[in-house]
Short mmCIF file of C-alpha atoms in Angstrom, two decimals:
data_model
loop_
_atom_site.label_atom_id
_atom_site.label_comp_id
_atom_site.label_asym_id
_atom_site.label_seq_id
_atom_site.Cartn_x
_atom_site.Cartn_y
_atom_site.Cartn_z
CA MET A 1 33.95 -11.48 142.34
CA SER A 2 30.07 -10.84 141.56
CA ALA A 3 29.74 -7.27 143.04
CA VAL A 4 28.11 -4.94 140.40
CA ILE A 5 28.23 -1.29 139.68
CA GLU A 6 25.18 0.70 139.74
CA ASN A 7 24.38 2.44 137.08
CA SER A 8 23.04 6.25 137.23
CA PRO A 9 21.89 9.28 134.33
CA SER A 10 25.46 10.84 135.40
CA PRO A 11 27.95 11.48 133.89
CA THR A 12 27.17 9.84 130.97
CA PRO A 13 28.08 9.35 127.24
CA VAL A 14 27.38 11.68 124.40
CA THR A 15 27.63 8.62 121.97
CA SER A 16 28.70 5.63 122.69
CA PRO A 17 31.93 4.29 121.81
CA ARG A 18 32.39 1.59 118.81
CA PRO A 19 33.13 -1.81 120.48
CA TYR A 20 36.62 -1.71 119.05
CA SER A 21 37.54 1.96 120.13
CA ARG A 22 36.78 0.71 124.17
CA TRP A 23 40.58 -0.90 123.93
CA THR A 24 42.27 2.28 121.80
CA SER A 25 40.66 4.36 124.54
CA LEU A 26 42.22 2.24 127.23
CA ALA A 27 45.90 2.91 125.54
CA VAL A 28 45.20 6.29 125.69
CA LEU A 29 44.34 6.29 129.47
CA CYS A 30 47.44 4.17 130.26
CA ALA A 31 49.67 6.85 127.90
CA GLY A 32 48.49 9.55 130.20
CA THR A 33 48.89 7.83 133.09
CA LEU A 34 52.17 6.72 132.55
CA MET A 35 53.51 9.97 132.06
CA THR A 36 52.60 10.94 135.48
CA VAL A 37 53.96 7.98 137.35
CA LEU A 38 56.99 8.06 135.53
CA ASP A 39 57.52 11.63 137.00
CA GLY A 40 56.92 10.64 140.61
CA ASN A 41 59.91 8.36 140.54
CA ILE A 42 62.08 10.25 137.73
CA VAL A 43 63.45 12.70 139.74
CA THR A 44 64.73 10.57 142.69
CA VAL A 45 67.95 9.26 140.81
CA ALA A 46 68.63 13.02 139.69
CA MET A 47 68.64 14.57 142.48
CA PRO A 48 72.10 15.12 143.09
CA ALA A 49 72.57 16.68 139.65
CA ILE A 50 69.86 19.49 140.28
CA GLN A 51 71.22 20.13 143.72
CA SER A 52 74.66 20.47 142.28
CA ASP A 53 73.41 22.78 139.20
CA LEU A 54 71.03 24.99 141.33
CA GLY A 55 72.57 25.24 144.73
CA PHE A 56 69.85 23.73 146.77
CA SER A 57 70.17 22.95 150.46
CA GLY A 58 69.39 19.70 151.63
CA PRO A 59 66.26 20.88 153.27
CA GLY A 60 65.46 22.74 150.06
CA LEU A 61 66.10 19.84 147.79
CA ALA A 62 63.44 18.21 149.35
CA TRP A 63 60.93 20.30 148.15
CA VAL A 64 61.58 19.03 144.54
CA VAL A 65 60.02 16.11 145.36
CA ASN A 66 57.41 17.32 148.08
CA ALA A 67 55.66 20.43 145.75
CA TYR A 68 54.79 17.61 143.60
CA LEU A 69 53.55 15.23 146.45
CA ILE A 70 51.34 17.89 148.19
CA ALA A 71 49.45 19.17 144.96
CA PHE A 72 49.12 15.85 143.84
CA GLY A 73 47.86 13.71 147.16
CA GLY A 74 46.08 17.05 148.07
CA LEU A 75 43.86 17.51 145.27
CA LEU A 76 43.38 14.24 144.19
CA LEU A 77 39.80 13.98 145.91
CA LEU A 78 38.34 17.18 144.52
CA MET A 79 39.72 16.22 141.38
CA GLY A 80 37.84 13.36 141.14
CA ARG A 81 34.60 14.84 142.13
CA LEU A 82 34.79 17.45 139.70
CA GLY A 83 35.50 15.25 137.12
CA ASP A 84 31.96 13.57 137.93
CA LEU A 85 30.71 17.21 137.32
CA VAL A 86 32.09 18.58 134.42
CA GLY A 87 33.03 15.64 132.79
CA ARG A 88 35.68 12.81 133.21
CA LYS A 89 36.98 13.17 129.65
CA ARG A 90 37.32 17.39 130.16
CA MET A 91 38.94 16.90 133.74
CA PHE A 92 41.74 14.28 131.81
CA THR A 93 42.89 16.25 129.15
CA THR A 94 42.85 19.65 130.84
CA GLY A 95 45.43 17.86 133.36
CA LEU A 96 47.28 16.32 130.52
CA ALA A 97 47.48 20.06 128.89
CA VAL A 98 48.32 21.28 132.84
CA PHE A 99 51.12 18.86 133.70
CA THR A 100 52.75 19.11 130.21
CA ALA A 101 53.34 22.56 130.28
CA ALA A 102 54.04 22.67 133.68
CA SER A 103 57.09 19.97 132.68
CA VAL A 104 58.50 22.46 129.96
CA LEU A 105 58.67 25.19 132.79
CA ALA A 106 60.39 22.59 135.27
CA GLY A 107 62.89 21.64 132.16
CA VAL A 108 63.80 25.07 131.22
CA ALA A 109 64.18 26.36 135.52
CA THR A 110 67.76 27.76 136.22
CA GLY A 111 66.84 29.01 139.54
CA GLN A 112 65.33 27.05 142.52
CA GLY A 113 62.14 28.85 143.16
CA LEU A 114 60.52 28.52 139.55
CA LEU A 115 61.57 24.52 139.68
CA ILE A 116 59.60 24.40 143.23
CA ALA A 117 57.08 26.00 141.43
CA ALA A 118 56.66 23.87 138.01
CA ARG A 119 56.73 20.80 140.48
CA ALA A 120 54.03 21.58 142.05
CA LEU A 121 51.77 22.78 139.08
CA GLN A 122 52.69 19.51 137.70
CA GLY A 123 51.19 17.89 140.92
CA ALA A 124 48.28 19.57 140.16
CA GLY A 125 47.88 18.82 136.32
CA GLY A 126 48.87 15.05 137.30
CA ALA A 127 45.90 14.80 140.32
CA MET A 128 43.62 16.27 137.39
CA ALA A 129 44.28 13.44 135.00
CA SER A 130 44.87 10.52 137.34
CA ALA A 131 41.92 11.18 139.93
CA VAL A 132 39.55 10.07 136.79
CA VAL A 133 41.17 7.26 135.07
CA LEU A 134 39.62 4.33 137.03
CA GLY A 135 35.96 6.22 136.73
CA MET A 136 36.47 6.23 133.04
CA LEU A 137 37.87 2.67 133.13
CA VAL A 138 34.85 0.96 134.52
CA ALA A 139 32.64 2.73 132.38
CA LEU A 140 34.09 1.74 129.51
CA PHE A 141 34.14 -1.95 130.45
CA PRO A 142 31.28 -2.96 132.69
CA GLU A 143 31.43 -6.74 131.96
CA PRO A 144 33.42 -8.33 134.42
CA ARG A 145 35.82 -10.32 132.58
CA GLU A 146 36.84 -7.38 130.33
CA GLN A 147 36.84 -5.03 133.22
CA ALA A 148 39.40 -7.66 134.86
CA ARG A 149 41.59 -7.42 131.80
CA ALA A 150 41.19 -3.48 131.18
CA ILE A 151 42.07 -3.04 134.88
CA ALA A 152 45.01 -5.73 134.96
CA ALA A 153 46.48 -3.84 131.89
CA PHE A 154 45.91 -0.04 133.62
CA SER A 155 47.60 -1.49 136.92
CA ALA A 156 50.67 -2.88 134.90
CA VAL A 157 51.28 0.56 133.42
CA GLY A 158 51.43 2.11 136.83
CA ALA A 159 53.08 -0.18 138.68
CA ALA A 160 55.69 -0.80 135.64
CA GLY A 161 56.05 3.01 135.28
CA GLY A 162 57.25 3.45 138.88
CA ALA A 163 60.36 1.43 138.51
CA LEU A 164 60.82 2.38 134.82
CA GLY A 165 60.83 5.93 136.15
CA THR A 166 64.15 5.15 138.14
CA PHE A 167 65.78 3.64 135.13
CA LEU A 168 64.81 6.24 133.00
CA GLY A 169 66.17 8.94 135.52
CA GLY A 170 69.80 7.72 135.49
CA ALA A 171 69.77 7.17 132.05
CA LEU A 172 68.50 10.78 130.81
CA THR A 173 70.50 12.49 133.59
CA GLN A 174 73.75 10.41 132.71
CA ALA A 175 73.61 10.85 129.39
CA LEU A 176 72.52 14.55 128.94
CA ASN A 177 71.20 16.28 131.94
CA TRP A 178 68.48 16.63 134.52
CA HIS A 179 66.19 19.18 132.22
CA TRP A 180 65.84 15.95 129.89
CA ILE A 181 63.86 14.22 132.70
CA PHE A 182 61.36 16.93 132.39
CA LEU A 183 61.44 17.83 128.60
CA ILE A 184 60.96 14.76 127.48
CA ASN A 185 56.95 14.71 128.63
CA LEU A 186 56.74 17.53 126.03
CA PRO A 187 56.27 15.20 122.99
CA ILE A 188 54.94 12.37 125.24
CA GLY A 189 52.18 15.06 126.70
CA VAL A 190 51.14 16.99 123.29
CA LEU A 191 50.62 13.39 121.58
CA ALA A 192 48.87 12.03 124.69
CA TRP A 193 46.45 14.80 124.37
CA LEU A 194 45.71 14.46 120.61
CA ALA A 195 44.89 11.15 120.79
CA ALA A 196 42.85 11.49 124.23
CA ALA A 197 40.75 14.63 122.51
CA ARG A 198 40.21 12.11 119.33
CA VAL A 199 39.52 8.83 120.84
CA LEU A 200 37.88 9.53 124.31
CA THR A 201 34.10 9.90 124.55
CA PRO A 202 32.75 13.07 125.96
CA GLU A 203 30.60 12.89 128.99
CA ARG A 204 27.68 14.91 130.18
CA GLY A 205 28.67 15.33 133.89
CA ALA A 206 26.62 16.24 136.18
CA GLY A 207 26.72 19.80 136.07
CA LEU A 208 29.19 22.30 139.22
CA GLY A 209 25.23 22.92 140.62
CA ARG A 210 24.59 19.73 141.61
CA GLY A 211 27.41 18.23 144.29
CA ALA A 212 29.70 21.31 144.23
CA ASP A 213 30.19 21.70 147.94
CA TYR A 214 33.18 24.24 147.76
CA PRO A 215 33.45 24.37 151.52
CA GLY A 216 33.71 21.45 152.03
CA ALA A 217 36.24 20.73 148.50
CA ALA A 218 38.57 23.48 150.73
CA LEU A 219 38.48 21.73 153.98
CA VAL A 220 39.44 18.36 152.90
CA THR A 221 41.91 19.64 150.08
CA ALA A 222 43.64 21.66 152.47
CA GLY A 223 43.48 18.90 155.39
CA LEU A 224 45.08 16.36 152.17
CA MET A 225 47.64 18.97 151.79
CA LEU A 226 48.88 19.15 155.09
CA THR A 227 48.43 15.72 156.14
CA VAL A 228 51.13 15.13 153.51
CA TYR A 229 53.31 17.94 154.16
CA VAL A 230 53.64 16.82 158.08
CA ILE A 231 54.49 13.21 156.22
CA VAL A 232 56.87 14.39 153.82
CA GLY A 233 58.63 17.11 155.86
CA ALA A 234 58.58 15.52 158.98
CA GLY A 235 62.40 15.36 159.37
CA GLY A 236 63.15 18.88 159.43
CA ARG A 237 60.67 20.43 161.82
CA THR A 238 60.51 19.66 165.66
CA PRO A 239 58.54 16.92 167.35
CA ALA A 240 56.31 19.73 168.88
CA GLY A 241 55.81 21.41 165.12
CA THR A 242 55.20 17.95 163.54
CA ALA A 243 52.55 17.42 166.50
CA LEU A 244 50.89 20.84 166.04
CA LEU A 245 50.55 20.44 162.20
CA ALA A 246 49.19 17.04 162.62
CA VAL A 247 46.70 18.32 165.06
CA LEU A 248 45.81 20.99 162.90
CA ALA A 249 45.00 18.67 159.96
CA LEU A 250 43.00 16.51 162.06
CA VAL A 251 41.03 19.59 163.11
CA LEU A 252 40.40 20.49 159.59
CA PHE A 253 39.51 16.40 159.02
CA ALA A 254 36.77 16.98 161.80
CA ALA A 255 35.65 19.92 160.39
CA PHE A 256 35.46 18.37 156.60
CA THR A 257 33.25 15.54 157.97
CA LEU A 258 30.72 17.65 160.26
CA ARG A 259 30.18 19.78 156.84
CA GLN A 260 29.37 16.57 154.76
CA VAL A 261 26.78 15.20 157.34
CA ARG A 262 25.19 18.22 156.89
CA ALA A 263 25.64 19.53 153.66
CA ALA A 264 23.05 19.28 151.05
CA ARG A 265 25.15 18.13 148.48
CA PRO A 266 28.44 16.78 150.05
CA LEU A 267 31.29 16.45 148.50
CA LEU A 268 31.95 13.13 149.52
CA ARG A 269 28.75 11.49 150.46
CA PRO A 270 28.95 9.26 153.72
CA ARG A 271 27.18 6.45 151.74
CA LEU A 272 30.94 5.79 150.02
CA PHE A 273 32.03 4.34 153.30
CA ARG A 274 29.27 1.92 153.82
CA SER A 275 30.91 0.02 151.36
CA ARG A 276 32.66 -2.69 152.51
CA LEU A 277 34.63 -3.36 149.90
CA LEU A 278 35.37 0.63 148.74
CA THR A 279 36.32 1.16 153.07
CA GLY A 280 38.52 -2.28 153.21
CA ALA A 281 40.26 -1.90 149.63
CA ASN A 282 41.76 1.46 150.23
CA ALA A 283 42.88 0.40 153.72
CA VAL A 284 44.86 -2.71 152.57
CA GLN A 285 46.13 -0.67 149.67
CA MET A 286 47.19 1.95 152.13
CA LEU A 287 49.37 -0.75 154.07
CA MET A 288 50.41 -2.33 150.54
CA ILE A 289 52.05 0.63 148.89
CA ALA A 290 53.41 1.76 152.18
CA THR A 291 55.31 -1.43 152.02
CA MET A 292 56.72 -1.30 148.03
CA TYR A 293 57.42 2.26 148.72
CA GLY A 294 59.66 0.79 151.14
CA PHE A 295 61.19 -1.63 148.98
CA GLN A 296 61.62 0.38 146.10
CA PHE A 297 63.09 3.66 147.87
CA ILE A 298 64.90 2.18 151.09
CA GLY A 299 65.78 -0.63 148.25
CA ALA A 300 67.25 1.81 145.52
CA LEU A 301 69.98 3.30 148.84
CA TYR A 302 70.87 0.08 150.01
CA LEU A 303 72.17 -0.79 146.07
CA GLN A 304 73.92 2.96 146.16
CA ARG A 305 75.05 3.21 149.62
CA VAL A 306 75.86 -0.19 150.87
CA LEU A 307 76.68 -2.14 147.64
CA GLY A 308 78.11 0.70 145.57
CA TYR A 309 75.87 1.06 142.87
CA GLY A 310 75.92 4.09 140.77
CA GLU A 311 72.94 5.67 139.24
CA LEU A 312 72.70 4.11 135.93
CA ALA A 313 73.36 0.47 137.70
CA THR A 314 70.91 0.92 140.32
CA GLY A 315 68.13 1.98 137.80
CA THR A 316 69.56 -1.06 135.65
CA ALA A 317 68.81 -3.44 138.84
CA PHE A 318 65.20 -2.93 139.08
CA LEU A 319 64.34 -3.14 135.83
CA PRO A 320 63.36 -6.84 136.25
CA ALA A 321 60.61 -5.57 138.35
CA PRO A 322 58.63 -3.42 135.63
CA VAL A 323 59.19 -6.41 132.93
CA ALA A 324 57.67 -9.01 135.50
CA ILE A 325 54.99 -6.96 136.51
CA GLY A 326 53.71 -6.17 133.34
CA LEU A 327 54.08 -9.62 131.91
CA LEU A 328 52.60 -11.23 134.67
CA MET A 329 49.74 -8.62 135.05
CA LEU A 330 48.76 -8.47 130.63
CA GLY A 331 48.99 -12.17 131.01
CA LEU A 332 47.95 -13.88 133.95
CA SER A 333 46.08 -11.46 136.27
CA ALA A 334 42.75 -11.03 134.45
CA ARG A 335 42.61 -14.36 133.97
CA THR A 336 43.21 -15.61 137.45
CA VAL A 337 40.71 -13.27 138.83
CA ALA A 338 38.52 -14.44 136.57
CA ARG A 339 38.79 -18.16 137.21
CA TYR A 340 39.93 -17.81 141.05
CA GLY A 341 38.39 -14.53 142.15
CA ALA A 342 39.83 -11.24 143.35
CA TYR A 343 40.06 -11.83 146.85
CA ARG A 344 42.03 -14.98 146.59
CA VAL A 345 44.02 -13.68 144.01
CA LEU A 346 44.67 -10.83 146.28
CA LEU A 347 45.94 -12.87 149.23
CA ALA A 348 47.80 -14.92 147.04
CA GLY A 349 49.91 -11.35 146.11
CA LEU A 350 49.90 -10.19 149.84
CA ALA A 351 51.77 -13.54 150.89
CA LEU A 352 54.13 -13.23 147.84
CA ILE A 353 54.69 -9.91 149.22
CA VAL A 354 55.41 -10.88 152.67
CA ALA A 355 57.74 -13.41 151.54
CA GLY A 356 59.53 -10.94 149.50
CA MET A 357 60.25 -8.57 152.31
CA ALA A 358 61.10 -11.40 154.65
CA LEU A 359 63.86 -12.02 152.30
CA LEU A 360 64.70 -8.46 151.58
CA SER A 361 65.37 -7.93 155.52
CA ARG A 362 68.47 -10.05 155.22
CA ALA A 363 70.47 -7.31 153.39
CA PRO A 364 73.95 -8.45 153.79
CA VAL A 365 76.89 -6.07 153.25
CA GLY A 366 78.63 -8.28 150.73
CA ALA A 367 75.69 -9.15 148.82
CA SER A 368 75.18 -10.72 145.97
CA TYR A 369 72.78 -9.29 143.12
CA ALA A 370 71.43 -13.08 141.75
CA VAL A 371 71.49 -14.45 145.27
CA ASP A 372 70.16 -11.64 147.60
CA VAL A 373 68.21 -8.62 145.42
CA LEU A 374 67.15 -10.95 142.50
CA PRO A 375 65.09 -13.43 144.11
CA PRO A 376 62.78 -10.93 146.77
CA LEU A 377 63.04 -8.76 143.77
CA LEU A 378 60.88 -11.23 141.48
CA LEU A 379 58.70 -12.11 144.49
CA LEU A 380 57.47 -8.47 145.44
CA SER A 381 57.31 -7.83 141.68
CA ALA A 382 54.86 -10.86 141.50
CA GLY A 383 53.12 -10.28 144.41
CA PHE A 384 52.18 -6.87 143.30
CA ALA A 385 51.01 -7.89 140.01
CA ALA A 386 48.72 -10.29 141.41
CA ALA A 387 47.41 -7.89 144.29
CA MET A 388 46.94 -4.52 142.85
CA PRO A 389 44.47 -5.39 139.49
CA ALA A 390 42.35 -7.48 141.90
CA LEU A 391 42.65 -4.64 144.56
CA THR A 392 41.63 -2.23 142.45
CA GLY A 393 38.67 -4.36 141.12
CA LEU A 394 37.03 -4.74 144.50
CA ALA A 395 37.76 -0.81 145.31
CA MET A 396 35.62 -0.14 142.20
CA ALA A 397 33.06 -2.42 142.42
CA GLY A 398 32.43 -1.07 145.74
CA ALA A 399 31.47 2.15 144.09
CA ARG A 400 28.06 3.33 142.58
CA GLU A 401 28.54 5.10 138.62
CA GLU A 402 27.78 8.58 139.98
CA ASP A 403 30.71 8.53 142.16
CA ALA A 404 32.90 6.42 140.16
CA GLY A 405 35.30 9.43 139.55
CA LEU A 406 35.43 10.38 143.56
CA ALA A 407 36.17 6.69 144.47
CA SER A 408 39.00 6.38 141.52
CA GLY A 409 40.26 9.86 143.34
CA LEU A 410 39.78 8.44 147.04
CA PHE A 411 41.83 5.30 145.63
CA ASN A 412 44.58 7.52 143.98
CA THR A 413 44.55 9.64 147.28
CA THR A 414 45.21 6.39 149.55
CA GLN A 415 48.28 5.59 147.51
CA VAL A 416 49.60 8.65 147.65
CA VAL A 417 49.49 8.88 151.64
CA GLY A 418 49.84 5.29 151.88
CA GLY A 419 53.39 5.82 150.25
CA SER A 420 54.58 8.99 151.54
CA LEU A 421 53.31 7.77 155.43
CA GLY A 422 55.37 4.26 154.59
CA LEU A 423 58.19 6.65 153.37
CA ALA A 424 59.07 8.82 156.11
CA VAL A 425 58.33 5.80 158.83
CA LEU A 426 60.89 3.42 157.16
CA SER A 427 63.22 6.01 155.84
CA THR A 428 63.26 7.64 159.70
CA LEU A 429 63.47 3.97 161.38
CA ALA A 430 66.29 3.70 159.35
CA ALA A 431 68.30 6.70 159.83
CA SER A 432 67.46 6.49 163.76
CA ARG A 433 68.89 2.84 163.57
CA THR A 434 72.06 4.08 161.52
CA GLY A 435 72.80 7.14 163.89
CA GLY A 436 72.51 5.06 167.20
CA LEU A 437 75.20 2.17 165.88
CA LEU A 438 77.44 5.28 164.50
CA ASP A 439 77.36 6.70 168.04
CA ARG A 440 78.39 3.53 169.76
CA GLY A 441 81.06 3.72 167.15
CA ALA A 442 80.16 0.96 164.29
CA GLU A 443 81.70 1.27 161.26
CA LEU A 444 79.21 3.57 158.24
CA ILE A 445 78.70 0.85 156.05
CA PRO A 446 77.81 -2.27 157.99
CA ALA A 447 75.48 0.19 160.44
CA THR A 448 73.92 1.74 157.08
CA ALA A 449 73.14 -1.81 156.28
CA GLU A 450 71.45 -2.51 159.63
CA GLY A 451 69.12 0.64 159.64
CA TYR A 452 67.63 -0.48 156.13
CA ARG A 453 67.54 -4.00 157.58
CA LEU A 454 65.13 -2.59 160.50
CA ALA A 455 63.50 -0.78 157.77
CA PHE A 456 62.73 -4.26 155.71
CA ARG A 457 61.18 -5.50 158.64
CA VAL A 458 59.14 -3.59 160.06
CA ALA A 459 57.80 -3.30 156.20
CA THR A 460 57.60 -7.02 156.61
CA GLY A 461 55.28 -6.37 159.53
CA ILE A 462 53.07 -3.93 157.72
CA ALA A 463 52.45 -6.58 154.76
CA VAL A 464 51.74 -9.32 156.86
CA ALA A 465 49.28 -6.56 158.37
CA ALA A 466 47.72 -5.85 155.07
CA LEU A 467 47.10 -9.67 154.68
CA VAL A 468 45.51 -9.94 157.62
CA LEU A 469 43.07 -7.10 157.28
CA ALA A 470 42.47 -8.28 153.46
CA GLY A 471 41.49 -11.62 154.79
CA ALA A 472 39.36 -10.42 157.27
CA VAL A 473 37.32 -7.75 156.05
CA LEU A 474 37.30 -8.15 152.06
CA ARG A 475 36.01 -11.90 152.29
CA PRO A 476 33.02 -12.94 149.99
CA ARG A 477 29.42 -12.64 151.72
CA GLY A 478 27.36 -15.03 149.30
CA ARG A 479 27.28 -14.99 145.37
#
């Protein structure tokens, strides 16, 4: 990969970091990211305990997850742009503080309303911290080989953190109670904030007066929040209601697009989408993340409802994933990208994801973990470990320095939207297939397994689409 990120005078570091401090800064960024990634998944295993303790209804319980996703996904783009304007370090440290405080509120919550409000505040803090990380990373490591190593380390933390959250959620809930899945963030958040304040280099942002398109920000934030709300809450509404909200979201995005074309200082500059690498990488990522969310969430349900695993056993069954992802990303990803190029590594990783999902689509009722679960788990982990750093490098290589925070927010936004969309589609297909079989007199467990098999087959098709799109759009054009 020979693409170069164009430099610009803003934002610029106040003082240049010492050479050894860049890797310390990377460790701080990874620690903050790990906390927000863990929280996105740690709550899923504890949901039954939360429902029993606080008396949530089925639809009401979904808002413990949805409140976080809507705030997080809706604010990423705005926070990425604000990070370019006010300084990315300031945005990152403020996000850590908000996230940590919200975690304490969630941990001490004794009522439904406070917990849901705290989860929304967590999402806002997570968006503030996550939106600017990639922009800070590429500024710290402009040299291609070092940047590949840094992106591999960052991606390893993010990918492994998702699976690790499933394990920690089960362990903390079973050993203590569900409150501790949030309270554990207090010491981690305080330490991460102190380290960030001391280690990260301050930046001079461009200033709020140079690019703060507030009407555009309101339109795109409302559109993104409504989009995530439509996706994650589709199962609790009538088809007509869902369609009406989807049309409203499209109207908001159309108004935002018109605003960006006419605004003197647009929030999302149209030139950003002229980059084939940035646009193509985001499209491929949306498909890939949709596939991987299907593996993570539908796979966990398969282990529990078909194979009879408990909460802790389910988390333990996923542990090989973060171990494999961490080892492969840290040990091989940067070197393989440097040797073979991001494009080839990405295609190889996507091919492994296709193979893993195809194996998982067998999903027998009497499955053996060692024969039927572990091999596709390792294939998917290896594929993701190869594809994600390569895809991240391609996306950020297509952004100018002054747009790095916005490009980082956009890249994270497509993750949330892709994951939410994939989860909504795959879970709906699985439930519909299972319900149809039960109506025809099938037994519960075989019908449930067939529903999950359908979801895995569709996820395989989505992975194939990601592979084809990457091959067609991201192919290098000369040196």
